[in-house]
Coordinates of C-alpha atoms in Angstrom, one line a residue:
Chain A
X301 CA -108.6 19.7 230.6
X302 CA -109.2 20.5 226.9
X303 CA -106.3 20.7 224.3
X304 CA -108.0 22.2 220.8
X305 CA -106.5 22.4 217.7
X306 CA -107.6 24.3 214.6
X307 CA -106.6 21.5 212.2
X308 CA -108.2 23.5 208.8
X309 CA -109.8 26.4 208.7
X310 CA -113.3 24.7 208.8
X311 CA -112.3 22.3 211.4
X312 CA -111.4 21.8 215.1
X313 CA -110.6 19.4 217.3
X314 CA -110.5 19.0 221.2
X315 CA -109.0 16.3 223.2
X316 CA -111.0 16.6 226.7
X317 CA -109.1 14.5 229.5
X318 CA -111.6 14.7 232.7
X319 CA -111.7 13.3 236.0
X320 CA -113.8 14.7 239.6
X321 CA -113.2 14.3 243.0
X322 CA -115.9 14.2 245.5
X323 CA -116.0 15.2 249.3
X324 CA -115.4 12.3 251.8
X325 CA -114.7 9.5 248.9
X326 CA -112.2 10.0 246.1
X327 CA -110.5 11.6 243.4
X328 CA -110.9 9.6 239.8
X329 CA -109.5 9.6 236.4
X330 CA -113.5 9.5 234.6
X331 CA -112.5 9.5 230.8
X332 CA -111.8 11.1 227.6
X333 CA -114.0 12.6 224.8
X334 CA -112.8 13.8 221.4
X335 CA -114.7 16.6 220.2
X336 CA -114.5 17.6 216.6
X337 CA -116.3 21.1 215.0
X338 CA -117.3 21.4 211.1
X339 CA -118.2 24.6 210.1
X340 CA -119.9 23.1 206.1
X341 CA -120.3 27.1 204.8
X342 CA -117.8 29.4 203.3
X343 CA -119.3 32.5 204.1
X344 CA -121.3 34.0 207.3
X345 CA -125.2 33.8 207.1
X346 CA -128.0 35.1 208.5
X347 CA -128.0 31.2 210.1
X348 CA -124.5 29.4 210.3
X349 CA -124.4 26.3 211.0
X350 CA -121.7 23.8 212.7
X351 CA -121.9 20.2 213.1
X352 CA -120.4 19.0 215.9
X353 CA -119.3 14.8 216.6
X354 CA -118.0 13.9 219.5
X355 CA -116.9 10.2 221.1
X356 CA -116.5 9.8 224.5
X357 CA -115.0 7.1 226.4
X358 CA -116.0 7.7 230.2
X359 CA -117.4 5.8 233.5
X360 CA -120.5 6.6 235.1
X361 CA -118.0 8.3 237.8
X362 CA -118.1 11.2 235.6
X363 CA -119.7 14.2 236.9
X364 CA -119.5 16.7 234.1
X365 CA -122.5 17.8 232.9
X366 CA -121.5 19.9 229.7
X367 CA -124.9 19.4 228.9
X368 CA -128.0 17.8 229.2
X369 CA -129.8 14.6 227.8
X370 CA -131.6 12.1 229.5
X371 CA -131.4 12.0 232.8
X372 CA -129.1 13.0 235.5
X373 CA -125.8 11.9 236.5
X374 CA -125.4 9.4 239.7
X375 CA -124.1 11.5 242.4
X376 CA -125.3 9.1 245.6
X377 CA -123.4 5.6 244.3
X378 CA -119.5 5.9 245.8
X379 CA -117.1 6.2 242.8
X380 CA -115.6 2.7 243.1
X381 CA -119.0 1.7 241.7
X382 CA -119.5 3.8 239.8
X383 CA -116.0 3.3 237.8
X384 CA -117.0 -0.1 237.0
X385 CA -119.1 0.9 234.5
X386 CA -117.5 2.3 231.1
X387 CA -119.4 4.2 228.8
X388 CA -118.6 4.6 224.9
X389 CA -120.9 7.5 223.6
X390 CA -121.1 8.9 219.9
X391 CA -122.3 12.6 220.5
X392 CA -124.1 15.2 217.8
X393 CA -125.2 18.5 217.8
X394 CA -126.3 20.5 214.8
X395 CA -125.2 24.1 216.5
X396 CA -126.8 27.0 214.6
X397 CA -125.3 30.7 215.3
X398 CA -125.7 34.2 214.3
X399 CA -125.5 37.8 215.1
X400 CA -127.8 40.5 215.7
X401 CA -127.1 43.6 216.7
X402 CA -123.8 42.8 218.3
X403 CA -125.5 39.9 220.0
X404 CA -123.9 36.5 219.2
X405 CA -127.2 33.9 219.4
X406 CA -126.7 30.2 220.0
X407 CA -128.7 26.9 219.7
X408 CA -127.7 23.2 219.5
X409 CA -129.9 20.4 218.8
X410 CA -128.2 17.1 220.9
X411 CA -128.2 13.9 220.4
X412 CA -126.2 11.3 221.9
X413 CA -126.0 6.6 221.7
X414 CA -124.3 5.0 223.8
X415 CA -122.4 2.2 221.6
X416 CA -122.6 -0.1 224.7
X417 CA -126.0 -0.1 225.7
X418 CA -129.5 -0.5 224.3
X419 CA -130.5 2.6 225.9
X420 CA -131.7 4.0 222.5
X421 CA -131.0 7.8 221.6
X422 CA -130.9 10.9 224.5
X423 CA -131.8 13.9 223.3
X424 CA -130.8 17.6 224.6
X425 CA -130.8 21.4 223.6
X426 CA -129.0 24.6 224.5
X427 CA -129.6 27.9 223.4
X428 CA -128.1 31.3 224.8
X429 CA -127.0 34.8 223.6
X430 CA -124.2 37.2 224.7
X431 CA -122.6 40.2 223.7
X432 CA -119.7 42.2 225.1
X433 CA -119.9 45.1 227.4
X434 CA -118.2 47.4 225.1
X435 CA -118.8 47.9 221.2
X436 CA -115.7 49.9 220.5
X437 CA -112.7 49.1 221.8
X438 CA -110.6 51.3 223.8
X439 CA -107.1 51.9 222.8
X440 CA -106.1 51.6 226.1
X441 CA -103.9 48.3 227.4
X442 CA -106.2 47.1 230.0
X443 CA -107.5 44.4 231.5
X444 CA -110.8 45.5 233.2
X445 CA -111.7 47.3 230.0
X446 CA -115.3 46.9 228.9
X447 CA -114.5 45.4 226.0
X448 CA -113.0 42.7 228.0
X449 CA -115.7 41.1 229.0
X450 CA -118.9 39.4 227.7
X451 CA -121.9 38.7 229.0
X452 CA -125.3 36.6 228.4
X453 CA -127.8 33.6 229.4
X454 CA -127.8 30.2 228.7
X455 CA -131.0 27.9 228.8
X456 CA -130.1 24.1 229.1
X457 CA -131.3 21.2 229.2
X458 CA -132.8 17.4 228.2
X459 CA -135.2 16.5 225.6
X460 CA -135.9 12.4 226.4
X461 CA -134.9 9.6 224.9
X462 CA -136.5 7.0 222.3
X463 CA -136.7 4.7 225.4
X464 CA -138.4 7.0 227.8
X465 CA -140.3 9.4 225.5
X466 CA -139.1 12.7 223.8
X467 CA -140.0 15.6 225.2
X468 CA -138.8 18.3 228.0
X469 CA -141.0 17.2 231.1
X470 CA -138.6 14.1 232.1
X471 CA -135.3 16.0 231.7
X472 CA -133.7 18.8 233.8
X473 CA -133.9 22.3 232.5
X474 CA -131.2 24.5 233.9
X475 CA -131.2 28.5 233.1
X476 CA -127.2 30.3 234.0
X477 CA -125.9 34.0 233.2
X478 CA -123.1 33.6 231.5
X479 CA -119.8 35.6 231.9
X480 CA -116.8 35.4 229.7
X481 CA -113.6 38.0 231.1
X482 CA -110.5 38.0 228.2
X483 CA -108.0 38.6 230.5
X484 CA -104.7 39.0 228.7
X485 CA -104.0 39.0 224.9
X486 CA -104.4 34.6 224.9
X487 CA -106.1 33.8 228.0
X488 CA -109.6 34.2 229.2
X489 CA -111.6 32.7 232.2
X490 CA -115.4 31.7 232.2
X491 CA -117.9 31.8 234.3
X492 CA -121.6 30.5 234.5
X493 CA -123.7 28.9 237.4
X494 CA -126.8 27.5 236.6
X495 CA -129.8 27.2 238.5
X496 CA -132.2 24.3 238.1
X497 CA -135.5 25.3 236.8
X498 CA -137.3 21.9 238.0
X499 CA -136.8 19.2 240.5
X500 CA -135.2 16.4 238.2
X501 CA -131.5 17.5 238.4
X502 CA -129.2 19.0 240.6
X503 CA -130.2 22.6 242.1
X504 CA -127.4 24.6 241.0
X505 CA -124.6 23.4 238.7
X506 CA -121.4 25.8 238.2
X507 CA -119.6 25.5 235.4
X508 CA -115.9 27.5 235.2
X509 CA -113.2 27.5 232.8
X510 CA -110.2 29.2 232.1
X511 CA -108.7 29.1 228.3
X512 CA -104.8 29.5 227.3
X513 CA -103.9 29.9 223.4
X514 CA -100.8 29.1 222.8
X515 CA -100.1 31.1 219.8
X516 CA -98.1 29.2 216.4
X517 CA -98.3 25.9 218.3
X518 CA -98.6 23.7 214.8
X519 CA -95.4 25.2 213.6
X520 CA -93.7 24.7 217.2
X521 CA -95.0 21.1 217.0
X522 CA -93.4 20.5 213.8
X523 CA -89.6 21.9 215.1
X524 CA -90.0 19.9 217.8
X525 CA -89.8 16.9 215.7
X526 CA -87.5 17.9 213.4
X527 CA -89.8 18.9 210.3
X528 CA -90.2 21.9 208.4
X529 CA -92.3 24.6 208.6
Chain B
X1344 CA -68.7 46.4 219.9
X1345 CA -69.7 48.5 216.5
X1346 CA -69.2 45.1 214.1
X1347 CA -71.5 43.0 217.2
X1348 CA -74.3 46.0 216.5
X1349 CA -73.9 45.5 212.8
X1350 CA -74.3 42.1 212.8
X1351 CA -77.3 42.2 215.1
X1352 CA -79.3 44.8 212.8
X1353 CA -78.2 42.3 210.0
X1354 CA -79.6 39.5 211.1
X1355 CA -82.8 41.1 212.5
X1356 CA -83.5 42.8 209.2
X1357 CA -82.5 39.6 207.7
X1358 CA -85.0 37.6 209.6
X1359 CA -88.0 40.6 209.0
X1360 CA -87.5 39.9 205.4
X1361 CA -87.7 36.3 205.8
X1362 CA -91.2 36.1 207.3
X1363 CA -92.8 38.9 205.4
X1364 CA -94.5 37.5 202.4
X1365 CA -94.1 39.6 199.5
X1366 CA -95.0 37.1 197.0
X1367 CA -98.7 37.0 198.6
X1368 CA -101.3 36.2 196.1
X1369 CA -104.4 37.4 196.5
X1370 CA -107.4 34.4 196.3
X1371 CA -109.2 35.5 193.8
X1372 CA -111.8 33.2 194.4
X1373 CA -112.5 35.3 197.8
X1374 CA -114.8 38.1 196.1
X1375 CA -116.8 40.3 197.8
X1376 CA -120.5 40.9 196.2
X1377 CA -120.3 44.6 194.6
X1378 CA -122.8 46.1 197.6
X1379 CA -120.6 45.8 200.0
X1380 CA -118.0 47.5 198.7
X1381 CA -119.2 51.0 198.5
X1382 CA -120.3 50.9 202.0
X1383 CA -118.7 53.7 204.2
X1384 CA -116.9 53.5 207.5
X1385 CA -118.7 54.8 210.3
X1386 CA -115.8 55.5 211.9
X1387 CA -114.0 57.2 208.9
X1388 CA -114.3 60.5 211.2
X1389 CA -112.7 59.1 214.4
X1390 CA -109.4 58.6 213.9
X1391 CA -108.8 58.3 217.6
X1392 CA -110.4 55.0 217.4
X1393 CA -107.6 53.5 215.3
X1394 CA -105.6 52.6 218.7
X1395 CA -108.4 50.5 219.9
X1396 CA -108.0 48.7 216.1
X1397 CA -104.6 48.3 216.5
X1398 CA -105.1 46.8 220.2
X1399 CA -107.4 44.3 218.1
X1400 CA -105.1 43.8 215.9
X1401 CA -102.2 42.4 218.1
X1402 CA -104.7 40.4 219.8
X1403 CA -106.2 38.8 217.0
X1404 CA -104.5 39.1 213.6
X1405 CA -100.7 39.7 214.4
X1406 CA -99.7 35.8 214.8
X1407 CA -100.4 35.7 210.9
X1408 CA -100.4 38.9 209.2
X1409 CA -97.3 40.2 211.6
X1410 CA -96.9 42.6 214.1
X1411 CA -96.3 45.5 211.0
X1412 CA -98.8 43.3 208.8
X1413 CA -96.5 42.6 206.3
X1414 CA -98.0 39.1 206.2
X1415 CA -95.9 35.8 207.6
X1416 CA -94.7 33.5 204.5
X1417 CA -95.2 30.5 206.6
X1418 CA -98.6 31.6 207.2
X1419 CA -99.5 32.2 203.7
X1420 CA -100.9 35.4 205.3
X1421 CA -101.6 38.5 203.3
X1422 CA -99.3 41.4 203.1
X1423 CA -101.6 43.7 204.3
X1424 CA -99.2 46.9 203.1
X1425 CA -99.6 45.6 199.9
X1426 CA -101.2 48.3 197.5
X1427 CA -103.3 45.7 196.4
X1428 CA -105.1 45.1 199.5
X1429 CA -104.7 49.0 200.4
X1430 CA -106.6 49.5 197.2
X1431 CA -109.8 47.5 198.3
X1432 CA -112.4 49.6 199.7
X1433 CA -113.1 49.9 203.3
X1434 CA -116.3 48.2 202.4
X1435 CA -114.8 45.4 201.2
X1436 CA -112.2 44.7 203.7
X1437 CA -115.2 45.0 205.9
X1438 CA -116.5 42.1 204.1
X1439 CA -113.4 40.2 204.6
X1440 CA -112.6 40.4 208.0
X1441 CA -116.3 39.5 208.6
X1442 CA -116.6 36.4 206.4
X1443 CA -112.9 35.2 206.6
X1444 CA -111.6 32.6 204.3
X1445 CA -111.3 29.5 205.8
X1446 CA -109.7 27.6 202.6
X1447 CA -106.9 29.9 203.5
X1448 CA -107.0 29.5 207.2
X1449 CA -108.3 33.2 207.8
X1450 CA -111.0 32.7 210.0
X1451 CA -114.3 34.6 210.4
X1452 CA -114.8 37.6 213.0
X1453 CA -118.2 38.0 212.4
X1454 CA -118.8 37.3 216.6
X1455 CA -116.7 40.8 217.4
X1456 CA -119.0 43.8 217.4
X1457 CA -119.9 45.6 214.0
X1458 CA -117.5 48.2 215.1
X1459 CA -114.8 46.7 216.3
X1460 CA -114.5 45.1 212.6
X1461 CA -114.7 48.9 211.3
X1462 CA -112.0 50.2 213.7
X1463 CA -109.5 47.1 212.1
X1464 CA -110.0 48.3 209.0
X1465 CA -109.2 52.3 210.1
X1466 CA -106.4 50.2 211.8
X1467 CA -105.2 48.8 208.1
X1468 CA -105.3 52.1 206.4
X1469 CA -102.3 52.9 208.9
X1470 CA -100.3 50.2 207.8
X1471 CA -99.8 51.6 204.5
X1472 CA -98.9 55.3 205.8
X1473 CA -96.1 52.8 208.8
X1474 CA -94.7 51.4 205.4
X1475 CA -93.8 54.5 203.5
X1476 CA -96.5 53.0 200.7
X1477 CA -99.0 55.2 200.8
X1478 CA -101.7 54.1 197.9
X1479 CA -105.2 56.4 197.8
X1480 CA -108.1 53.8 197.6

């Protein structure tokens, strides 16, 4: 579960609880990250760029793979092993954006240390491009409208380490469509299974999400506690 | 039952003219650069395509600006009725939606499709005509 929160108008924060549960063992509470976005330009470029610094205090239980660096996550070692073993990771991406065209195009550079092993630096990328279906919108109220939905590819994956080498041939590559449905006027659902594109990961990962906004929720928070608008 | 209805038109005007934000001052550090500004909208001859505007606009601009876009004080959000944003060319209104200004928490919508920005701004220039203001650019 993710909680995000436009503090300023350049930057966001996420609080990302997660946990997994896996067939024929158990159901674990794996961590928390805290994701934070920085958007350093005023204006929209050709090239926009976003710096991205995340912390992450997990256990080797955790099955998430929002992306890719290093190596692959332990799925064979039962999770009472596995939740022995804490990890506290510092995480950076340089994410670089822009549009063409109506299509939105995405990269991020990754690179993440974990503060409690001398495992050196892992290193990652992603880089995708969507659009939506629809470049007018209808006037219609509708939910299976065009304009509704989005759709691209993604290509994922890991880059090495300092330990082991940079470079692509260690890692797993992963390549997914991507489909994004805006459901009502504050909640949308997405959708994107990704299919390995060697032999170093799992096969097929599938990666789903569903989004709420909860519109004016900074001046709710404040009533709550009494404060002012 | 008549005082009741009184009252309740009372207070709901009452609260309207709370939230709007007619002392809105425009930023005028948030300049667009003079090309933009005499660019047409392609949609100028499609009026129809307003509605899908304003179907943008509820989604997307209404929990500042307001659902008539008079602009919510406790937002800091621009009256958008306001001659002087009605006076701003299509062009550069373009511009603005496109770039946002994130020192005043409006945020960029330069991911939504070049025309869906256009048909917000055709969406705009109905504000003006909904508040009884109407200002020729």
């Amino acid at each position: 579960m993710e909680i995000e929160y436009g503090v300023t108008g350049r930057w966001t924060s996420e609080l990302y609880i997660e946990g997994q549960g896996t067939a024929g063992d158990s159901a674990v509470f794996t961590g928390w990250r805290w994701e934070n976005r920085f958007r350093p330009l005023k204006r929209e470029h050709w090239i926009n760029p976003v710096l991205y610094l995340e912390y992450e205090s997990t256990s080797e239980a955790s099955r998430i793979q929002k992306e890719i660096v290093g190596g692959a996550p332990d799925v064979e070692s039962p999770n009472a092993d596995l939740q022995a073993t804490k990890n506290h990771e510092l995480e950076g991406k340089l994410i670089l954006s822009g549009t063409s065209h109506d299509w939105n195009i995405a990269g991020n550079f990754i690179t993440e240390k974990n503060l409690l092993r001398s495992e050196g630096f892992e290193f990652g990328y992603a880089f995708g491009v969507s659009r939506p279906l629809a470049k007018l919108a209808s006037g219609a109220s509708c939910r299976f409208c065009r304009e509704n939905f989005l759709a691209g590819v993604e290509l994922y994956g890991g880059l090495g380490s300092t330990e082991d080498g940079f470079g692509a041939r260690n890692s797993a590559h992963y390549v997914a469509p991507v489909v994004s449905w805006q459901v009502s006027e504050n909640a949308s659902i997405h959708f994107s299974p990704s299919v390995a594109l060697n032999g170093l990961g799992n096969p097929m990962l599938i990666r789903f999400g569903y989004s709420y906004e909860i519109r004016g929720f900074g001046s709710r928070f404040t009533q709550w506690f009494g404060g002012r608008n | 039952m008549r005082k009741l209805c009184s009252a309740i038109v009372g207070l709901v005007l009452a609260t309207s003219a709370f939230c709007q934000n007619p002392d809105y001052q425009q930023d005028s550090k948030w300049q667009a650069p003079a090309d933009v500004a005499s660019r047409p909208n392609p949609l100028a001859n499609r009026p129809e395509t307003a509605g899908g505007g304003q179907k943008l606009f509820r989604r997307n601009c209404v929990e500042c600006h307001g659902a008539d876009g008079s602009g919510l004080a406790k937002k800091h959000a621009a009256d958008l009725q306001l001659s002087s944003v009605q006076q701003q060319s299509d062009g550069v209104l373009f511009w603005k939606i496109t770039n946002g200004n994130p020192d005043r928490g409006m945020p960029s919508f330069s991911k939504f499709p070049e025309l869906q920005r256009w048909q917000l701004v055709l969406y705009l220039r109905t504000l003006k005509t909904a508040a009884g203001s109407p200002s020729k650019p």
